[in-house]
PDB file of C-alpha atoms in Angstrom:
ATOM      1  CA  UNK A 868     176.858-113.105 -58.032  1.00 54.00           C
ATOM      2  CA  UNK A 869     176.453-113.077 -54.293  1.00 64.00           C
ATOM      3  CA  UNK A 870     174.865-109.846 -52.174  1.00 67.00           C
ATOM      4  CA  UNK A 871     178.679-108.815 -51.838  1.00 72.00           C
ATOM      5  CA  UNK A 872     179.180-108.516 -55.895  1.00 80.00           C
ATOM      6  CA  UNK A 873     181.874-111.711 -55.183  1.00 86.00           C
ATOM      7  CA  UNK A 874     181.979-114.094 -58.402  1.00 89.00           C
ATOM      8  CA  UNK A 875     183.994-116.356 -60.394  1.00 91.00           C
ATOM      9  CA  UNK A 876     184.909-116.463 -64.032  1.00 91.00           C
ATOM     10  CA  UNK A 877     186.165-120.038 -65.513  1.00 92.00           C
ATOM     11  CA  UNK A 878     188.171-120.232 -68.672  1.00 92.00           C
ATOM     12  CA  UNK A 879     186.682-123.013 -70.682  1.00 92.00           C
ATOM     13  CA  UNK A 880     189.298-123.221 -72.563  1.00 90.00           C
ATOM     14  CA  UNK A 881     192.791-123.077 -70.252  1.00 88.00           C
ATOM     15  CA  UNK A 882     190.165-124.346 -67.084  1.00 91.00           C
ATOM     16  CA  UNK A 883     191.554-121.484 -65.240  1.00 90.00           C
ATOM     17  CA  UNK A 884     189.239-119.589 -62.380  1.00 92.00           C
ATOM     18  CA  UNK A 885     189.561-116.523 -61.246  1.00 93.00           C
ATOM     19  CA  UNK A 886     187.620-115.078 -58.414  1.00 93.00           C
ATOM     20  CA  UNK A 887     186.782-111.277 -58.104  1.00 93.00           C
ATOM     21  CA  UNK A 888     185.681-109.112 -55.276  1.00 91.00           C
ATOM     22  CA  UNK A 889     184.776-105.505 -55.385  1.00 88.00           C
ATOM     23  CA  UNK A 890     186.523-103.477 -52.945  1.00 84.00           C
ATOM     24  CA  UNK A 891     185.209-100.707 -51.388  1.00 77.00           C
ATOM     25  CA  UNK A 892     184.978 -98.442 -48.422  1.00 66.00           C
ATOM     26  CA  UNK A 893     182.307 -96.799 -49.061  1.00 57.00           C
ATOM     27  CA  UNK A 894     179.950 -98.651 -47.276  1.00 52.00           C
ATOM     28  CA  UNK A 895     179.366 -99.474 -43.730  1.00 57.00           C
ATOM     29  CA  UNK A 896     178.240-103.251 -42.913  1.00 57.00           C
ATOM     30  CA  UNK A 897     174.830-103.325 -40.637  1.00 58.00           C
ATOM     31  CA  UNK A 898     174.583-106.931 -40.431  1.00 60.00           C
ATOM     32  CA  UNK A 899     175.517-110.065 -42.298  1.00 61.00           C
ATOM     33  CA  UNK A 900     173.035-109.207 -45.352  1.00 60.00           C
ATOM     34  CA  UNK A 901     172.333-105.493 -45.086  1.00 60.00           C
ATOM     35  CA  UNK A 902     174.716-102.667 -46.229  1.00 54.00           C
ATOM     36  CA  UNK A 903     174.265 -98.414 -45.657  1.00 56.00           C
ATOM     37  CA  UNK A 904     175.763 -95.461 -47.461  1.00 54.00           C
ATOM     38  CA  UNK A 905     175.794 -93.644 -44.444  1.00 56.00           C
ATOM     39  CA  UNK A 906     172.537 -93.589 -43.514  1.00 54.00           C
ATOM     40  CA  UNK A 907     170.657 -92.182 -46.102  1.00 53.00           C
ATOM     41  CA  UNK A 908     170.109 -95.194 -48.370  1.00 54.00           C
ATOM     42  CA  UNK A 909     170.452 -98.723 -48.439  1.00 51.00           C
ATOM     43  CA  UNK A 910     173.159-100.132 -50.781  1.00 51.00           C
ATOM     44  CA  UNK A 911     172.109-103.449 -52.390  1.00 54.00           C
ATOM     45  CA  UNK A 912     174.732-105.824 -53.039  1.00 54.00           C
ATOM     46  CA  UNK A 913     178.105-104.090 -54.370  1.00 66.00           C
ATOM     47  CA  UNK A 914     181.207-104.584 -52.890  1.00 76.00           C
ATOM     48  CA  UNK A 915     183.341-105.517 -49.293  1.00 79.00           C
ATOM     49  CA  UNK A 916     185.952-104.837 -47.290  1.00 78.00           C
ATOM     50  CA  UNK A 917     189.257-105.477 -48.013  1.00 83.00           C
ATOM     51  CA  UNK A 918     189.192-106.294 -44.640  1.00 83.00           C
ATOM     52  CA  UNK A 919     186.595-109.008 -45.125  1.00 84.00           C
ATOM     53  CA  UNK A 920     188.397-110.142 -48.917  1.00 89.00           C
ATOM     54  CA  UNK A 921     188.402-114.377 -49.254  1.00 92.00           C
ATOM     55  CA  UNK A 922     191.438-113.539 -52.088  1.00 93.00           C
ATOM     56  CA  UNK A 923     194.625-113.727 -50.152  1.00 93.00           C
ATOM     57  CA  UNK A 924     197.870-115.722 -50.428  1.00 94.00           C
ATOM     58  CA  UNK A 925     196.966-117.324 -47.332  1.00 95.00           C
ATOM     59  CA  UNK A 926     193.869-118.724 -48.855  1.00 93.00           C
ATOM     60  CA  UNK A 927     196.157-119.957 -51.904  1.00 93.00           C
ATOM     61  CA  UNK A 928     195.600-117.325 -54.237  1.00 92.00           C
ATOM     62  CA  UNK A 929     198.183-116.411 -56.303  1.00 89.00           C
ATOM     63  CA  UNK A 930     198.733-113.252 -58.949  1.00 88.00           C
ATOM     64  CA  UNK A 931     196.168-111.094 -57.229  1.00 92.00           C
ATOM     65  CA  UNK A 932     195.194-107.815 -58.983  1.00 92.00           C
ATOM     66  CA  UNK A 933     194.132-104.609 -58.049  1.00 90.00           C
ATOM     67  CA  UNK A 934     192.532-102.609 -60.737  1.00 90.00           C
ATOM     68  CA  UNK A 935     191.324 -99.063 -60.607  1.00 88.00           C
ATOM     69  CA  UNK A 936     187.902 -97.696 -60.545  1.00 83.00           C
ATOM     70  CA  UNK A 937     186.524 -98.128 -63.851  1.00 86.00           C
ATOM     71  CA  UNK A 938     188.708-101.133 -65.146  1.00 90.00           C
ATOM     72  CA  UNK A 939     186.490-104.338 -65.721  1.00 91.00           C
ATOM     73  CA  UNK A 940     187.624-107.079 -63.908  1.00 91.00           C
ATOM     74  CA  UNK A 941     186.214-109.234 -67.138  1.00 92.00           C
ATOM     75  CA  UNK A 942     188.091-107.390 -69.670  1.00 93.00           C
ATOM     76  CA  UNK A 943     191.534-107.754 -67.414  1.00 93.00           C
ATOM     77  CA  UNK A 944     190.755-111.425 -67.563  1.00 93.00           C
ATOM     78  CA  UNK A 945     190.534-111.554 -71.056  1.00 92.00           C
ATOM     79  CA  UNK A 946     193.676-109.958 -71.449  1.00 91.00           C
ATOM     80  CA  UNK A 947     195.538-112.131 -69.160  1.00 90.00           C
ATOM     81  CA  UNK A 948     194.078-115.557 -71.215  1.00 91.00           C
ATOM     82  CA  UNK A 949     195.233-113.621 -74.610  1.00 90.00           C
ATOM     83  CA  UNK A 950     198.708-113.034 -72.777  1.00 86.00           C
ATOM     84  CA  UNK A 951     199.238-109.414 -73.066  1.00 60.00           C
ATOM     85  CA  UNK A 952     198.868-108.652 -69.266  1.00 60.00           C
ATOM     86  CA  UNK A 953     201.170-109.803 -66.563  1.00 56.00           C
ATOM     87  CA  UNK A 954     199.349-111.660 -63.919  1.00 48.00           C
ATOM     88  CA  UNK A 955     199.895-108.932 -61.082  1.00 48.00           C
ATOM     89  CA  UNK A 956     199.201-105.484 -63.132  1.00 44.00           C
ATOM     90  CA  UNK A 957     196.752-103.825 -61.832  1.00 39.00           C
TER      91      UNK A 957
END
């Protein structure tokens, strides 16, 4: 996982990848590796911009997801290999 909580899952078996970013407002960007909650403390790692997102149909991805808070992005995954989510849900 990098310091913006960006990482990839690979199916083994279908040799699918999907990519997942956390998106959030939250925070406010200080420099290229250093992140603030608004002053009062530093927020390590976590999540971007969408804004400053790398998943976009411009960058050739397709089906892209937006979950709500408290949905893991693992357990949609799972469900889409297993078939009982469409692609885009979310």
């Amino acid at each position: 996982m990098s310091t913006t909580g960006r990482y990839y899952y690979r199916d083994r078996r279908s040799g699918r990848t999907f990519c997942i970013e956390p998106i959030a407002d939250r925070t406010q960007k200080v420099d290229d590796l250093r992140w603030t909650n608004g002053g009062i403390d530093p927020v390590q790692g976590g999540a971007i911009r969408e804004e400053e997102s790398v998943i976009t149909p411009e960058n050739g991805f397709v089906n892209i997801a937006h979950l709500p808070p408290g949905v893991s992005p693992d357990g949609h995954i799972e469900q889409l290999l297993r078939g009982g989510v469409e692609a885009g849900e979310g």
